[in-house]
Tab-separated table of C-alpha atoms and ligand atoms in Angstrom:
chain	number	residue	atom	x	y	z
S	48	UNK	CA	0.000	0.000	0.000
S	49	UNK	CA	1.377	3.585	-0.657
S	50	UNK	CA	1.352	6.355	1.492
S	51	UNK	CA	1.128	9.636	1.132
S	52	UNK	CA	1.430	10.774	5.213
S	53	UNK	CA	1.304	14.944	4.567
S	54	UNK	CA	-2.205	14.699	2.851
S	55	UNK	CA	-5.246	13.809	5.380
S	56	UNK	CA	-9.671	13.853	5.207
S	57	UNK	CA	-9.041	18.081	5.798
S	58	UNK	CA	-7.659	18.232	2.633
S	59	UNK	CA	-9.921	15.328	0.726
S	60	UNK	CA	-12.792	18.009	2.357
S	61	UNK	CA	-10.950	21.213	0.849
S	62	UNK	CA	-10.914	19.417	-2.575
S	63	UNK	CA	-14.512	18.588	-2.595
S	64	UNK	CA	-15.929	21.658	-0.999
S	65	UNK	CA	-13.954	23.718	-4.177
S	66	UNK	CA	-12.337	24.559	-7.650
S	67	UNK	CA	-11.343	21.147	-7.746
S	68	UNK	CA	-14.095	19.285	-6.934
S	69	UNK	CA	-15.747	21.576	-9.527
S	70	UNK	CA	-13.813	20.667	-11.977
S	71	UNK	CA	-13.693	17.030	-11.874
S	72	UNK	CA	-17.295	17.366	-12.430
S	73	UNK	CA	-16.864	19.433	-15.021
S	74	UNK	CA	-14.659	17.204	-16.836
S	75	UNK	CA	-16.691	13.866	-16.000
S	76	UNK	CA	-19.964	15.034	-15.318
S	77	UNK	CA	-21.736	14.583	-12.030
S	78	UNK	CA	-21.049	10.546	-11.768
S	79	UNK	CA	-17.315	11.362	-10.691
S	80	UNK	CA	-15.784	8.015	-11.806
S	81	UNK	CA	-13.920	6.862	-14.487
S	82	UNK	CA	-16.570	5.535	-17.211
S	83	UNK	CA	-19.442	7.374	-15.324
S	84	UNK	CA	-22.804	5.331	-16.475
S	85	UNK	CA	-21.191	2.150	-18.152
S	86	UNK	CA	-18.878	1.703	-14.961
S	87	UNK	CA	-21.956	1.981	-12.954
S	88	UNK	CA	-24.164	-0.405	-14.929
S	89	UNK	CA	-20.750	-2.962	-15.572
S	90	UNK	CA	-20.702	-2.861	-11.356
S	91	UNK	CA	-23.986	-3.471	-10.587
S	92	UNK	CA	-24.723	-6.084	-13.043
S	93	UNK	CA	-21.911	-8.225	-12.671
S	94	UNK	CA	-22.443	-7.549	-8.448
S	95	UNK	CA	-26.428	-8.554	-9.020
S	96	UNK	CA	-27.211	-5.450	-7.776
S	97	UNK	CA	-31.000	-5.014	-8.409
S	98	UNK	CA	-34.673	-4.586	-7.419
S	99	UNK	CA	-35.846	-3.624	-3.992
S	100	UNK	CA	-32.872	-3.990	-2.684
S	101	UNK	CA	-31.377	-1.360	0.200
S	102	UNK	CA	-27.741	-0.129	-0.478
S	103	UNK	CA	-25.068	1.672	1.343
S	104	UNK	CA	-23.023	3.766	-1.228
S	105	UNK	CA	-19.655	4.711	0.854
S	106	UNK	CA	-17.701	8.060	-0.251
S	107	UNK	CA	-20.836	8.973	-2.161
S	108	UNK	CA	-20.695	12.562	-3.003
S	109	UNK	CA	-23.426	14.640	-4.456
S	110	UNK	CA	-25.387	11.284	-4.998
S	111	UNK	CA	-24.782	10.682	-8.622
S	112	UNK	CA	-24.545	7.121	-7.664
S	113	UNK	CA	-26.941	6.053	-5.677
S	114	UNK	CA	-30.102	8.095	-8.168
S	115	UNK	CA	-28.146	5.801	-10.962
S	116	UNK	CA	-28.912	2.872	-8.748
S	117	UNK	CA	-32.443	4.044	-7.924
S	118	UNK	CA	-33.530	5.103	-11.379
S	119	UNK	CA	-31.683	2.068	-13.247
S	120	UNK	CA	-31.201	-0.681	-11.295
S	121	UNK	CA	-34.787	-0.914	-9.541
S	122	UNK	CA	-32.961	-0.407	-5.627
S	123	UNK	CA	-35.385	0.154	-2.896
S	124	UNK	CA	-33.764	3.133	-0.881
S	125	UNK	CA	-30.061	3.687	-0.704
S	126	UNK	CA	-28.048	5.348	2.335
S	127	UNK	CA	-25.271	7.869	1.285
S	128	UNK	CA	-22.150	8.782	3.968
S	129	UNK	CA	-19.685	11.523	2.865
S	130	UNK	CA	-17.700	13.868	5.042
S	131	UNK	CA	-17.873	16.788	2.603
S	132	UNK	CA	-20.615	18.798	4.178
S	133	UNK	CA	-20.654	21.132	0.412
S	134	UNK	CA	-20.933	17.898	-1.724
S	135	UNK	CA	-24.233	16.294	1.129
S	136	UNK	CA	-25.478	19.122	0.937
S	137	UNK	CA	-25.519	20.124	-2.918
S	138	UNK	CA	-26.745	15.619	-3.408
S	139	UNK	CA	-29.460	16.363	-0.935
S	140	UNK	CA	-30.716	19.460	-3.208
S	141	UNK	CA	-30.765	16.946	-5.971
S	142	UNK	CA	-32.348	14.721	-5.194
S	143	UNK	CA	-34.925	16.705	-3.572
S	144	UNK	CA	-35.597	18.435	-6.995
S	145	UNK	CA	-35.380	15.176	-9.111
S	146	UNK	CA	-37.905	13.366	-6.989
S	147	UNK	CA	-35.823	11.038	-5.132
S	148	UNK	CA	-35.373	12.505	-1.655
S	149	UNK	CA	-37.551	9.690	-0.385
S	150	UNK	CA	-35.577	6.681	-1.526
S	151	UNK	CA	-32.091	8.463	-1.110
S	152	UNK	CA	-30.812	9.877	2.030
S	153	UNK	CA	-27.140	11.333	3.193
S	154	UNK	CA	-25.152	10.859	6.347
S	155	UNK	CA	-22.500	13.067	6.743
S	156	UNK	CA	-19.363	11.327	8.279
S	157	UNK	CA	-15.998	9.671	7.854
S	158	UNK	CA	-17.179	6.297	6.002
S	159	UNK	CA	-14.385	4.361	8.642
S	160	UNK	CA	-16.552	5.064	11.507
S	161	UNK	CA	-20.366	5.468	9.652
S	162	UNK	CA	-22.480	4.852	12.376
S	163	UNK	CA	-24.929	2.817	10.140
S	164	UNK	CA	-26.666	-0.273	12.022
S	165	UNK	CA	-24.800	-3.818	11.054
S	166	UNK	CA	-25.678	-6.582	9.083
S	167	UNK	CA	-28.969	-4.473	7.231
S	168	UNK	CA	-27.711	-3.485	3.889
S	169	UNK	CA	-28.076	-5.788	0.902
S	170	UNK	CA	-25.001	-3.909	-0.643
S	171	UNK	CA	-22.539	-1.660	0.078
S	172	UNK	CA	-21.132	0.397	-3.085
S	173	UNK	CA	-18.369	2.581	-3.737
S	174	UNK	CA	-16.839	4.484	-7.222
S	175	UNK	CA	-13.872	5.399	-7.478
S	176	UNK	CA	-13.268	7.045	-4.246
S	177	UNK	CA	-12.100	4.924	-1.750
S	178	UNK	CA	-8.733	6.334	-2.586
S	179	UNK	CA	-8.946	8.865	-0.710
S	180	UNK	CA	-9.665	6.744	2.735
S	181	UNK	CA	-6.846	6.874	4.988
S	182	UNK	CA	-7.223	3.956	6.920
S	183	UNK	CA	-8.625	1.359	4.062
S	184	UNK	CA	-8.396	-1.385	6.656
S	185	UNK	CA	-10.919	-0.185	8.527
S	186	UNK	CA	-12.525	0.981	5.601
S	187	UNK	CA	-13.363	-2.599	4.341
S	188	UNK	CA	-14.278	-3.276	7.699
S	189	UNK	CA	-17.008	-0.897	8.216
S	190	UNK	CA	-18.315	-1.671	4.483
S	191	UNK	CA	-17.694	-5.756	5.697
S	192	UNK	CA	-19.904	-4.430	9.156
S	193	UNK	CA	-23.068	-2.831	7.632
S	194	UNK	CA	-23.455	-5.362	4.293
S	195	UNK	CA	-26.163	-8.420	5.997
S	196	UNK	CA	-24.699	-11.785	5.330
S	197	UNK	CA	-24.592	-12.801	1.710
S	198	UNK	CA	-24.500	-9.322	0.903
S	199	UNK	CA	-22.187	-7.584	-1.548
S	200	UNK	CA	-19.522	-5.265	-1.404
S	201	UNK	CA	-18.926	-3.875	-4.698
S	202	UNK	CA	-16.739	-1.204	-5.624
S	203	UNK	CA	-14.633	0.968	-8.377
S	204	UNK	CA	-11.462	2.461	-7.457
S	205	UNK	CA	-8.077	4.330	-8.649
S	206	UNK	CA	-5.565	1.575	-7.823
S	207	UNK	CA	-1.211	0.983	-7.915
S	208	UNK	CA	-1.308	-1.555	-10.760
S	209	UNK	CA	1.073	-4.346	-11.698
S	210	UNK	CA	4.089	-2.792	-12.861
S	211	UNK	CA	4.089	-0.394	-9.549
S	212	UNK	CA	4.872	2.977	-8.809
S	213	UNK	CA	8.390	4.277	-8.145
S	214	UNK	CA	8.218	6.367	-4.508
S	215	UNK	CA	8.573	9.332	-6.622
S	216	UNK	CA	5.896	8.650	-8.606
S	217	UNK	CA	3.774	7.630	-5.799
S	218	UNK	CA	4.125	11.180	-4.185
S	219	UNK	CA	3.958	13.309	-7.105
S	220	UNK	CA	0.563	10.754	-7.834
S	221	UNK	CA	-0.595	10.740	-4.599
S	222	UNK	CA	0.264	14.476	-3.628
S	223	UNK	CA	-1.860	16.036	-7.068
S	224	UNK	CA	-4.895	14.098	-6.442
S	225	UNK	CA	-5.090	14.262	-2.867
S	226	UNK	CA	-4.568	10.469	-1.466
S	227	UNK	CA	-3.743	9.933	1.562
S	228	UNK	CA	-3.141	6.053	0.454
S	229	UNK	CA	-3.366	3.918	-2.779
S	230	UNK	CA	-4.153	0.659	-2.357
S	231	UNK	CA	-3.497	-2.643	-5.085
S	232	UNK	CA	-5.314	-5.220	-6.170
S	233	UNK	CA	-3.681	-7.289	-3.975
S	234	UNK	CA	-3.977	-4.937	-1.061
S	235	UNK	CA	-8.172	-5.252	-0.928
S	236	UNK	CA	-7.902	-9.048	-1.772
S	237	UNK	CA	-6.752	-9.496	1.312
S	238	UNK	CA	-8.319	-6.867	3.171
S	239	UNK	CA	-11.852	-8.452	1.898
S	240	UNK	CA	-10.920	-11.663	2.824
S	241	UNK	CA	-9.550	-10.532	6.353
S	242	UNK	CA	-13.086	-8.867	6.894
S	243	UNK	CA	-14.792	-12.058	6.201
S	244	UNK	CA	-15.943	-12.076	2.699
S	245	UNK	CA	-15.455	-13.984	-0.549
S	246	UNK	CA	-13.509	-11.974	-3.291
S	247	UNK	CA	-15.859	-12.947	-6.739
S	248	UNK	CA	-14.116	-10.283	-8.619
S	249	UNK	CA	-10.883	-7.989	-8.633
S	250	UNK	CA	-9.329	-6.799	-12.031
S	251	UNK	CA	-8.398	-3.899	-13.873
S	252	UNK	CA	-11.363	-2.352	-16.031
S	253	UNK	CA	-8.895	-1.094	-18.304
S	254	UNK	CA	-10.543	2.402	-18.473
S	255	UNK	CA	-7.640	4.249	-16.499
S	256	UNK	CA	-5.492	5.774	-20.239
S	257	UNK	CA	-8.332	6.008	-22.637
S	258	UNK	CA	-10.182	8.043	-20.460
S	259	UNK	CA	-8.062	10.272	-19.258
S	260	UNK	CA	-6.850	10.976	-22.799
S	261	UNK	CA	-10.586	11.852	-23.577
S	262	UNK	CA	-10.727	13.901	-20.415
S	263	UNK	CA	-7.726	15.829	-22.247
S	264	UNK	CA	-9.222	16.293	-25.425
S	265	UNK	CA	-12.514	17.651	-23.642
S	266	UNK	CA	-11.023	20.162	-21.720
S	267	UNK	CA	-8.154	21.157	-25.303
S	268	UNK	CA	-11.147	20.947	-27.042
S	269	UNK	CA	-14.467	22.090	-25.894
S	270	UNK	CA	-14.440	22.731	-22.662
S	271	UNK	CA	-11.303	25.060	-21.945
S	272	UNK	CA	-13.371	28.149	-20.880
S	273	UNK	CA	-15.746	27.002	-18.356
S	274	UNK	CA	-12.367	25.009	-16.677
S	275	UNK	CA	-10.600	28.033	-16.618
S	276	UNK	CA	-13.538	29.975	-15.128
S	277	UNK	CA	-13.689	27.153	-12.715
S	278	UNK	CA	-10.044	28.137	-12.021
S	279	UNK	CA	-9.950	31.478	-11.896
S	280	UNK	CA	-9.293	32.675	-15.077
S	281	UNK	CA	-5.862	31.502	-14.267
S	282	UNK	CA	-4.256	30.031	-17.903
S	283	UNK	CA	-1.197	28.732	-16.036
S	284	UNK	CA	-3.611	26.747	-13.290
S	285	UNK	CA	-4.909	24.872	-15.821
S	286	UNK	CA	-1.694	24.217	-17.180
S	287	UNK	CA	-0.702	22.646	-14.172
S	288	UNK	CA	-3.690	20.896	-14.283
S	289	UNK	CA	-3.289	19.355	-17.605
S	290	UNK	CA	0.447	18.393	-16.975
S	291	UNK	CA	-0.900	16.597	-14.026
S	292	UNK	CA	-2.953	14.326	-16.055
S	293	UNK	CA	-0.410	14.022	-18.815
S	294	UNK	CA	1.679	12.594	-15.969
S	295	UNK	CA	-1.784	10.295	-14.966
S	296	UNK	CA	-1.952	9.359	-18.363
S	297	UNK	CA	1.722	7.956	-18.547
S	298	UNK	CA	1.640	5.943	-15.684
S	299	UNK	CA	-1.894	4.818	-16.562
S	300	UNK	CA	-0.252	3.246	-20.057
S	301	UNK	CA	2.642	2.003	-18.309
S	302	UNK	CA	0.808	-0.266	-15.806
S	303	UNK	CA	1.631	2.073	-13.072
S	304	UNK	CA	-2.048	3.153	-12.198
S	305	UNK	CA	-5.656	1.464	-13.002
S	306	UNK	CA	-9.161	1.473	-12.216
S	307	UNK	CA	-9.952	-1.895	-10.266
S	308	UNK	CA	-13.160	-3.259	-9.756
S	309	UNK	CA	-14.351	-5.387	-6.933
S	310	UNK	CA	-17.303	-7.370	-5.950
S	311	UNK	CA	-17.323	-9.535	-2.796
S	312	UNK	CA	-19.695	-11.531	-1.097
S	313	UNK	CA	-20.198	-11.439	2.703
S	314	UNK	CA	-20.162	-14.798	4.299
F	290	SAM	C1	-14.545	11.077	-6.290
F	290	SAM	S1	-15.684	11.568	-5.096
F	290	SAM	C2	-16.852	10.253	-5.126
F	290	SAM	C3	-17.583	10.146	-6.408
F	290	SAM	C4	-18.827	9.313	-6.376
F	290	SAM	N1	-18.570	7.987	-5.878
F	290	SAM	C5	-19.408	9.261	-7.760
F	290	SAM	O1	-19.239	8.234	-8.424
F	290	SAM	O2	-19.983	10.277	-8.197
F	290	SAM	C6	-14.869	11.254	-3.578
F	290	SAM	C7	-15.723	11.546	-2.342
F	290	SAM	O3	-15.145	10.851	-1.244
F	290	SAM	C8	-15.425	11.599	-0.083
F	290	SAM	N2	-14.536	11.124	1.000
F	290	SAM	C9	-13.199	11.021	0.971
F	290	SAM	N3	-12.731	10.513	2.138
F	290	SAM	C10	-13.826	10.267	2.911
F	290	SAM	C11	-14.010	9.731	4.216
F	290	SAM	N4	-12.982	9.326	4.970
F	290	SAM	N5	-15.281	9.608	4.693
F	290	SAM	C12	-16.336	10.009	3.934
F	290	SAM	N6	-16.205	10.532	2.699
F	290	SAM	C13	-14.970	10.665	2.187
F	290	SAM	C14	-15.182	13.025	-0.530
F	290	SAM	O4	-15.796	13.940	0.341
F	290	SAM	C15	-15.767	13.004	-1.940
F	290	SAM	O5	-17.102	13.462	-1.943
């Protein structure tokens, strides 16, 4: 597992309740995950994630998720926790003016210490953004706590891949997007396992590069205003930006980074 240890939830919370924040949903729309709908749909299907079911989604944000899972997928009522009071908030408006406020509801809090009963969801969910959990084993212990037995835990998330990331890498990686740890493949096999559940699924979607290259294009080729009102009118911010995800995008092709999905059953 890699490490970041200067980066912590304050600054996870300044991200989200900001430019930042703003921009990744700028750039990929309010589903802020890699492959935003067909990630979704490729989770929940293959997880059996369906009608009246009752799902936890962990590190939830404005809710993108969970009216995906309600609208799509058939679910019963989902629970959100995030401990970005701006993103709970702004979900909470959303779903209140799309209809949904009575199947979805959000819990601020730190997702390692949620405060949701045990043992009553029929799923826990998470997209791309358990990253930026410190502690990730007790992370997959709270998700392992709440999910009822034979439940599913099924996630996304930004992952080291195979070929590894040099400590420099890992730091300039880590440091940009704001994670305080990166976990592996590897890394949540066993974490799942310790917590009591059955790993069905863990591999690389193989998303990570051609997204991020269209993420590029979007923002070279159509969207370069509204990101640079997003960052202040500020040319050389958005530089940065892009030479940041440049960077992504190498390490992404080189086996450095991925997006890894998992689905686990709890016994
Ligand atoms: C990339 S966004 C999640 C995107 C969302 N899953 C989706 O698909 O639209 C990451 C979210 O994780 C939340 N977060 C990060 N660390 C957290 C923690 N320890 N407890 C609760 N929420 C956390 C942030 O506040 C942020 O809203």
């Amino acid at each position: 597992m890699k490490k970041l240890s200067s980066v912590h939830l304050a600054d996870v919370n300044a991200v989200y309740s900001g430019a930042e924040g703003d921009l990744w949903e700028l750039i990929m729309g309010q589903q802020i995950h890699i492959g935003g709908f067909k990630s979704s749909m490729d989770l929940a299907e293959r997880a059996g994630i369906g009608a009246g079911q009752r799902g936890v989604d962990l590190c939830c944000c404005s809710g993108a998720g969970m009216r995906f899972l309600v609208r799509y997928r058939g679910v019963a009522s989902m629970t959100g926790v995030d401990a970005t009071a701006h993103v709970v908030e702004r979900g909470r408006e959303r779903c209140k003016s799309e209809g949904l406020d009575d199947r979805i509801r959000f819990v601020l809090g730190d997702v390692t210490a949620s405060g949701l009963p045990a043992g009553e969801a029929d799923f826990v969910w998470g997209e791309d953004a358990w990253c930026y959990v410190e502690d990730k084993p007790r992370l997959v212990e709270e998700a392992a706590r709440i999910v009822r037995s034979g439940g599913v835990i099924a996630f996304t998330d930004w992952i080291e891949g195979p070929a590894g990331l040099s400590e420099d890498e890992a730091a300039r990686f880590l440091g940009f997007m704001k994670f305080p740890t990166l976990a592996s493949l590897d890394d949540y096999r066993s974490l799942l396992g310790k917590s009591g559940c059955e790993v069905l699924e863990a591999a690389d979607t193989g998303r990570f590069a051609p997204y991020v290259a269209l993420y590029l294009q979007m923002v070279d080729m159509q969207l370069t205003s509204d990101a640079l009102r997003i960052l202040g009118n500020d040319p050389k911010a958005l530089e940065a930006v892009a030479g940041e995800m440049v960077f992504l995008q190498g390490l992404a092709q080189a086996g450095k980074i991925a997006q890894g999905r998992f689905i686990a059953r709890r016994r």
